Short mmCIF file of C-alpha atoms in Angstrom, two decimals:
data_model
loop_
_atom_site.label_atom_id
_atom_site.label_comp_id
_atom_site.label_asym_id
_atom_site.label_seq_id
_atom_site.Cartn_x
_atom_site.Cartn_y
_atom_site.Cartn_z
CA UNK A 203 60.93 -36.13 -38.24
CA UNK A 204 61.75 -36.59 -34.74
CA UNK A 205 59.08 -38.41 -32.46
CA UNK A 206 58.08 -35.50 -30.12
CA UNK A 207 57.12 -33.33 -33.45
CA UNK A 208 55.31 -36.34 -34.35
CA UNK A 209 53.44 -36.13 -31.21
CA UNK A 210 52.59 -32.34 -31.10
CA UNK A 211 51.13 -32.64 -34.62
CA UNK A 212 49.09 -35.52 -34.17
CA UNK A 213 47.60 -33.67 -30.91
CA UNK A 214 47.05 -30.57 -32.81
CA UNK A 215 45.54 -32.14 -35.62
CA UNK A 216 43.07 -33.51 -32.26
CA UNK A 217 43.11 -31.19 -30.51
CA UNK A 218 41.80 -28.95 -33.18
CA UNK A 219 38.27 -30.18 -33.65
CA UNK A 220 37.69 -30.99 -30.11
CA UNK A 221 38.60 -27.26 -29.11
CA UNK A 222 35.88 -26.17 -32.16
CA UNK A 223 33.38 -28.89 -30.66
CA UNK A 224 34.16 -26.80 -26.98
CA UNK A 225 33.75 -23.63 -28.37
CA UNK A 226 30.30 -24.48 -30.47
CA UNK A 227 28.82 -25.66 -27.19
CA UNK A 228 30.16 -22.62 -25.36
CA UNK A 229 29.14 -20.51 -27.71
CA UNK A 230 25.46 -21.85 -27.50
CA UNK A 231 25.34 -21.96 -23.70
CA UNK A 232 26.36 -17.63 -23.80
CA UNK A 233 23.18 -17.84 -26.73
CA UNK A 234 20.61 -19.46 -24.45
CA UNK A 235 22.30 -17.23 -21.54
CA UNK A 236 21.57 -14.16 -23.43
CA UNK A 237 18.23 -15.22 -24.76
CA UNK A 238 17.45 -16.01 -20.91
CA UNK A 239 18.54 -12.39 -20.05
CA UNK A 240 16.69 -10.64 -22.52
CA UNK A 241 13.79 -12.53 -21.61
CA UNK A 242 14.15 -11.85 -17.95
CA UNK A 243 14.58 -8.05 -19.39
CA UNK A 244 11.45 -8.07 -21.54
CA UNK A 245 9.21 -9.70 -18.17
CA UNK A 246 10.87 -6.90 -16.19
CA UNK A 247 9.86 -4.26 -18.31
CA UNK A 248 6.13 -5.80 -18.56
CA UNK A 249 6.04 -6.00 -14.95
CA UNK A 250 6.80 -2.37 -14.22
CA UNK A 251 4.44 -1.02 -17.43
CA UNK A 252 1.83 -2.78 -15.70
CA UNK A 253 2.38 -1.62 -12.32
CA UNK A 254 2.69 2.31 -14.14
CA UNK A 255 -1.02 1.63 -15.87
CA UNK A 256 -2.76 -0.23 -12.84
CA UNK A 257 -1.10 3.12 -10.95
CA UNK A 258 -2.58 5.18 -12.84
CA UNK A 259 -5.88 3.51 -12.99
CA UNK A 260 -5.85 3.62 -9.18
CA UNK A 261 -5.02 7.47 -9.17
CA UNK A 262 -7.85 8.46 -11.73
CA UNK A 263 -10.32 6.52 -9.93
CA UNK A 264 -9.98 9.34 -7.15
CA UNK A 265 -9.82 12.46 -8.19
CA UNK A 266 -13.99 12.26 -9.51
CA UNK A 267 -14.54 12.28 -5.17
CA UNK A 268 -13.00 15.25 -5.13
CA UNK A 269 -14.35 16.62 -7.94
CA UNK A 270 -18.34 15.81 -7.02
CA UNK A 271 -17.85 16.94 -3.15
CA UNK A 272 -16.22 20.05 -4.24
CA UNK A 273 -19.15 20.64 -6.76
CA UNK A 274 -21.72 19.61 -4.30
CA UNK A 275 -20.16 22.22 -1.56
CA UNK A 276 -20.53 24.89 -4.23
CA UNK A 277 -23.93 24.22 -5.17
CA UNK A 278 -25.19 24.50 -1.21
CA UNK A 279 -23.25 28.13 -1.47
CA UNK A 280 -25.91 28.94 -4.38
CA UNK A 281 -28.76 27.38 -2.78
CA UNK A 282 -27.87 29.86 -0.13
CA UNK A 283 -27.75 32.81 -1.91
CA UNK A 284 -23.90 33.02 -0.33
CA UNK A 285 -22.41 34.54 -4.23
CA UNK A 286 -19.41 36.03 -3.07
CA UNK A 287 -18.05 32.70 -1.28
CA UNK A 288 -19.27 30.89 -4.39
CA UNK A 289 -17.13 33.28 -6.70
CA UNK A 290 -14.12 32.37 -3.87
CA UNK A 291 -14.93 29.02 -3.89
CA UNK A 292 -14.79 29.00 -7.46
CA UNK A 293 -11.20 30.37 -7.88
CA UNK A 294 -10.27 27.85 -5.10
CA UNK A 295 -12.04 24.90 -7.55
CA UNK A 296 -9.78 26.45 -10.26
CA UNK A 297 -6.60 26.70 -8.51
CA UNK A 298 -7.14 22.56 -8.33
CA UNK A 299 -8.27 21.97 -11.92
CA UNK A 300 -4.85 23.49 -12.63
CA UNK A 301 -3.01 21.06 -10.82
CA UNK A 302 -5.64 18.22 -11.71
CA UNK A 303 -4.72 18.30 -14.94
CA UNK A 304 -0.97 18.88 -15.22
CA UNK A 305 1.25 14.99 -15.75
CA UNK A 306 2.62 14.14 -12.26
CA UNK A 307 5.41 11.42 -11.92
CA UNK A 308 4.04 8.84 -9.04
CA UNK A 309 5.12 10.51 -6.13
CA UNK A 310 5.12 14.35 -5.39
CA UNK A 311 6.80 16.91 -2.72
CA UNK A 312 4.57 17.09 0.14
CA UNK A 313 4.76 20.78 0.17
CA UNK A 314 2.90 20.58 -3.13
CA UNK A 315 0.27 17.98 -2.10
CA UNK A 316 -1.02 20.34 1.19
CA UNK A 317 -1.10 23.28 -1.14
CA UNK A 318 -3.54 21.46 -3.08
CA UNK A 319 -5.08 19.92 -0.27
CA UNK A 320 -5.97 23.72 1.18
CA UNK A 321 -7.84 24.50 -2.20
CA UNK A 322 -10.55 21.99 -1.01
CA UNK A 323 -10.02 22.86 2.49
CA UNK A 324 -10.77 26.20 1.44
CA UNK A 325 -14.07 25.80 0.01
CA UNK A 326 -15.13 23.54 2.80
CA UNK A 327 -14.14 26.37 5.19
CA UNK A 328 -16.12 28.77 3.17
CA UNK A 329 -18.99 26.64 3.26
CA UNK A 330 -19.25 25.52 7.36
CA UNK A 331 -17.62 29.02 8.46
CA UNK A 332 -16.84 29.46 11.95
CA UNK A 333 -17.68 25.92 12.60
CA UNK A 334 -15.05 24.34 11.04
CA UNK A 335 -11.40 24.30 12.61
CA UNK A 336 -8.51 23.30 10.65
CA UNK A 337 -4.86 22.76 12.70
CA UNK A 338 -1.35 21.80 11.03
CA UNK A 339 1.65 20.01 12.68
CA UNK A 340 4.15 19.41 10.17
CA UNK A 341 7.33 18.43 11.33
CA UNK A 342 9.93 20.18 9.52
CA UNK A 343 12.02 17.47 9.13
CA UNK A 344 9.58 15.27 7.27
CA UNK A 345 7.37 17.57 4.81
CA UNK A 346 10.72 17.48 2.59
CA UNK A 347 9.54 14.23 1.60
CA UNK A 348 7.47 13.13 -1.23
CA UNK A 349 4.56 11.09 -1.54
CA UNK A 350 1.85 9.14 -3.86
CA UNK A 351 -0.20 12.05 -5.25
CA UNK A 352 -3.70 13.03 -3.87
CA UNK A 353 -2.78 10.95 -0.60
CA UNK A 354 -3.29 13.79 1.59
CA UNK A 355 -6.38 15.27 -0.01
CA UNK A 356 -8.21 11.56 -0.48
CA UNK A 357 -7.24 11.34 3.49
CA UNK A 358 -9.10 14.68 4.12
CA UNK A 359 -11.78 14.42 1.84
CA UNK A 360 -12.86 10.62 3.68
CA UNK A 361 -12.97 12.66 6.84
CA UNK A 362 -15.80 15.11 5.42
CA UNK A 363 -17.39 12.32 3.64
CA UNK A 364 -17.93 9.64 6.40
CA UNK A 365 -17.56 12.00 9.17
CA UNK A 366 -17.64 15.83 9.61
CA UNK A 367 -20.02 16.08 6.79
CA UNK A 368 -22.76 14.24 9.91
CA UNK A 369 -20.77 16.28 12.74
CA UNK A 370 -23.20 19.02 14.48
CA UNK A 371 -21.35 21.93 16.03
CA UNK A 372 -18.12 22.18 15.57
CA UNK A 373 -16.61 20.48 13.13
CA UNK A 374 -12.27 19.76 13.92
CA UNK A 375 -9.58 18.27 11.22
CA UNK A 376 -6.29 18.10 12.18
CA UNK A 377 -3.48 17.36 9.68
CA UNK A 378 -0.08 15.91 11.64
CA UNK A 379 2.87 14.90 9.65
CA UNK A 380 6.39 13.41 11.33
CA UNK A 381 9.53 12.29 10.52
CA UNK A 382 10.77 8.49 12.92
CA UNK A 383 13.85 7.41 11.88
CA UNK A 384 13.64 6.27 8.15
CA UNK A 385 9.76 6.54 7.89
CA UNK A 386 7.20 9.01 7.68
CA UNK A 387 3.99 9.19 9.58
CA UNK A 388 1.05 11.48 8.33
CA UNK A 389 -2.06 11.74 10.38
CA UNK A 390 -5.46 13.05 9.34
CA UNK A 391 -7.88 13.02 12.27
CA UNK A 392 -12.07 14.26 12.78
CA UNK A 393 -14.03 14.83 15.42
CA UNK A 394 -16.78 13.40 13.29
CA UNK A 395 -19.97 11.03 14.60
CA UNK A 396 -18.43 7.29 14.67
CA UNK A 397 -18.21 4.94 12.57
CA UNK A 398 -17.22 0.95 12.32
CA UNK A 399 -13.08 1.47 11.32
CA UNK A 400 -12.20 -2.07 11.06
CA UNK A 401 -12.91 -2.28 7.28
CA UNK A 402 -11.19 0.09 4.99
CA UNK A 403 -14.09 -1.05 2.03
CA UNK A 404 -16.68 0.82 3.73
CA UNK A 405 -15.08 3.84 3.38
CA UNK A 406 -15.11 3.61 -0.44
CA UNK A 407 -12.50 3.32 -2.80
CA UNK A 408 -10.17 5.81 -1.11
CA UNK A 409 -8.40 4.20 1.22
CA UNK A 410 -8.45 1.12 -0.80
CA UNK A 411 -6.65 3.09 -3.64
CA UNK A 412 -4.06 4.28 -1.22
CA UNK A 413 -3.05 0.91 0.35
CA UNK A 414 -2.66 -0.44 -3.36
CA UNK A 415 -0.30 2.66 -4.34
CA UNK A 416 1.80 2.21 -1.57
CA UNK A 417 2.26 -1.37 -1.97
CA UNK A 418 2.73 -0.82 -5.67
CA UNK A 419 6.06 1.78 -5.24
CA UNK A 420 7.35 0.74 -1.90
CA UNK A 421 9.27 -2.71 -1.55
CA UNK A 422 9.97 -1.14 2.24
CA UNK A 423 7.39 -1.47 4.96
CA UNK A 424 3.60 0.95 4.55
CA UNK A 425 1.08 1.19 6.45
CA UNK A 426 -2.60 2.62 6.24
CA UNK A 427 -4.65 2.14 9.22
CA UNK A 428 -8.15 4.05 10.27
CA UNK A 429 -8.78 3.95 14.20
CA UNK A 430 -11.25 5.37 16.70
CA UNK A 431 -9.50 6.94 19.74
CA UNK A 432 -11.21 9.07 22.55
CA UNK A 433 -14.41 10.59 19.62
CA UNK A 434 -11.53 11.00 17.39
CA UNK A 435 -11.07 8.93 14.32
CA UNK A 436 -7.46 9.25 12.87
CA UNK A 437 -6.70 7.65 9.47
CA UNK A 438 -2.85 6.75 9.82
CA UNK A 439 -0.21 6.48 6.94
CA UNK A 440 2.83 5.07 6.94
CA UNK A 441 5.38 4.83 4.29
CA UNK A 442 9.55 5.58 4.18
CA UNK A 443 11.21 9.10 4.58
CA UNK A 444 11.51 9.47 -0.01
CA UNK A 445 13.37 12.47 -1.11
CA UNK A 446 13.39 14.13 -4.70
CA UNK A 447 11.00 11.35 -5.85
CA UNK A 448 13.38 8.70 -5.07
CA UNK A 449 11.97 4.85 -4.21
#
């Protein structure tokens, strides 16, 4: 046997085990690896179930506003003696149970959210008459995009509730909706009595809910603001341009 196949054997016959040592160690590291990923998976998963249940928590907490102002609108039509609005006012109260109770993912076309929206408006309008003005300026560029459900309506419903509801005379809402660059703006704004706008709290759970919603699905920039400008107070969202549900 010549020297160099000597050599080669006795390295094999070395090398061997120490390659089988290499490989057990690398074989553990890609283990624990794994075991790390599938961790980091499982706390991922965890994370976002929670944020989906605290979501929904946040949601259900306010659609019972809506539903005892609508109710309590409907009852002054029957103290009144008014039966024909309250049969109207009914099938408007309807029209949202409908939509109440139908599974929504967490964010929903705009288009969808105003048509709600105008049920309540519509028995508010039945119940003030002449006295209350609704205007719309929806940019046509932005209501394509979608949004946290019962935004909108929770914006309009805090305007009756801590400010039209104590207006005498003429009572205005305005509902303004824009597209800037990559964000959207919507603007709900009363000519209601005033009011102390530099805590959010005071308005109930509302607004609360809505800053909370926005920070749960949106890594970009939000906004929710309530300000008093010139008699008007104007409750201000801010959130990006979303299409087709998309975060």
């Amino acid at each position: 046997m010549s020297e160099s196949v000597f050599t080669l054997i006795v390295l094999v016959d070395l090398g061997i085990p120490i390659a089988s040592y290499v490989i057990l160690l690398l074989l553990g590291y890609f283990d624990k690896e794994f075991d790390y990923l599938q961790l980091e998976k499982k706390k991922i998963e965890m994370e976002n179930e929670l944020h989906r249940v605290e979501y929904l928590q946040l949601t259900q907490q306010i659609q019972p506003h809506f539903l005892f102002n609508s109710l309590n609108a409907m009852l002054s039509l029957g103290r009144l003696g008014k039966t024909a609005d309250l049969n109207h006012a009914l099938e408007e109260f309807s029209k949202f149970l409908r939509y109440k109770y139908v599974e929504k993912e967490s964010l929903v076309p705009f288009e969808k959210e105003l048509i709600y929206t105008s049920h309540y408006l519509s028995i508010q309008q039945i119940r003030f008459g002449h006295r209350l003005e609704v205007h719309y300026q929806i940019d046509e560029e932005a209501k394509r995009t979608y949004l946290p459900p019962y935004m909108l309506q929770t914006l309009v419903e805090n305007s009756f509730k801590h400010g039209l509801e104590k207006k005498t005379g003429t009572k205005t809402l305005s509902i303004s909706l824009k597209r800037e660059g990559n964000w959207v703006i919507l603007q709900v704004m009363d000519n209601g009595p005033e009011f102390d706008t530099s805590n959010l709290g005071q308005t109930g759970i509302g607004l609360e809910n809505i800053k909370k919603r926005l920070a749960l699905i949106y890594d970009l920039y939000s906004e929710l603001s309530l300000k008093r400008v010139s008699g008007i107070t104007k409750a201000t969202v801010i959130w990006p341009y979303t299409l087709e549900g998309k975060v």
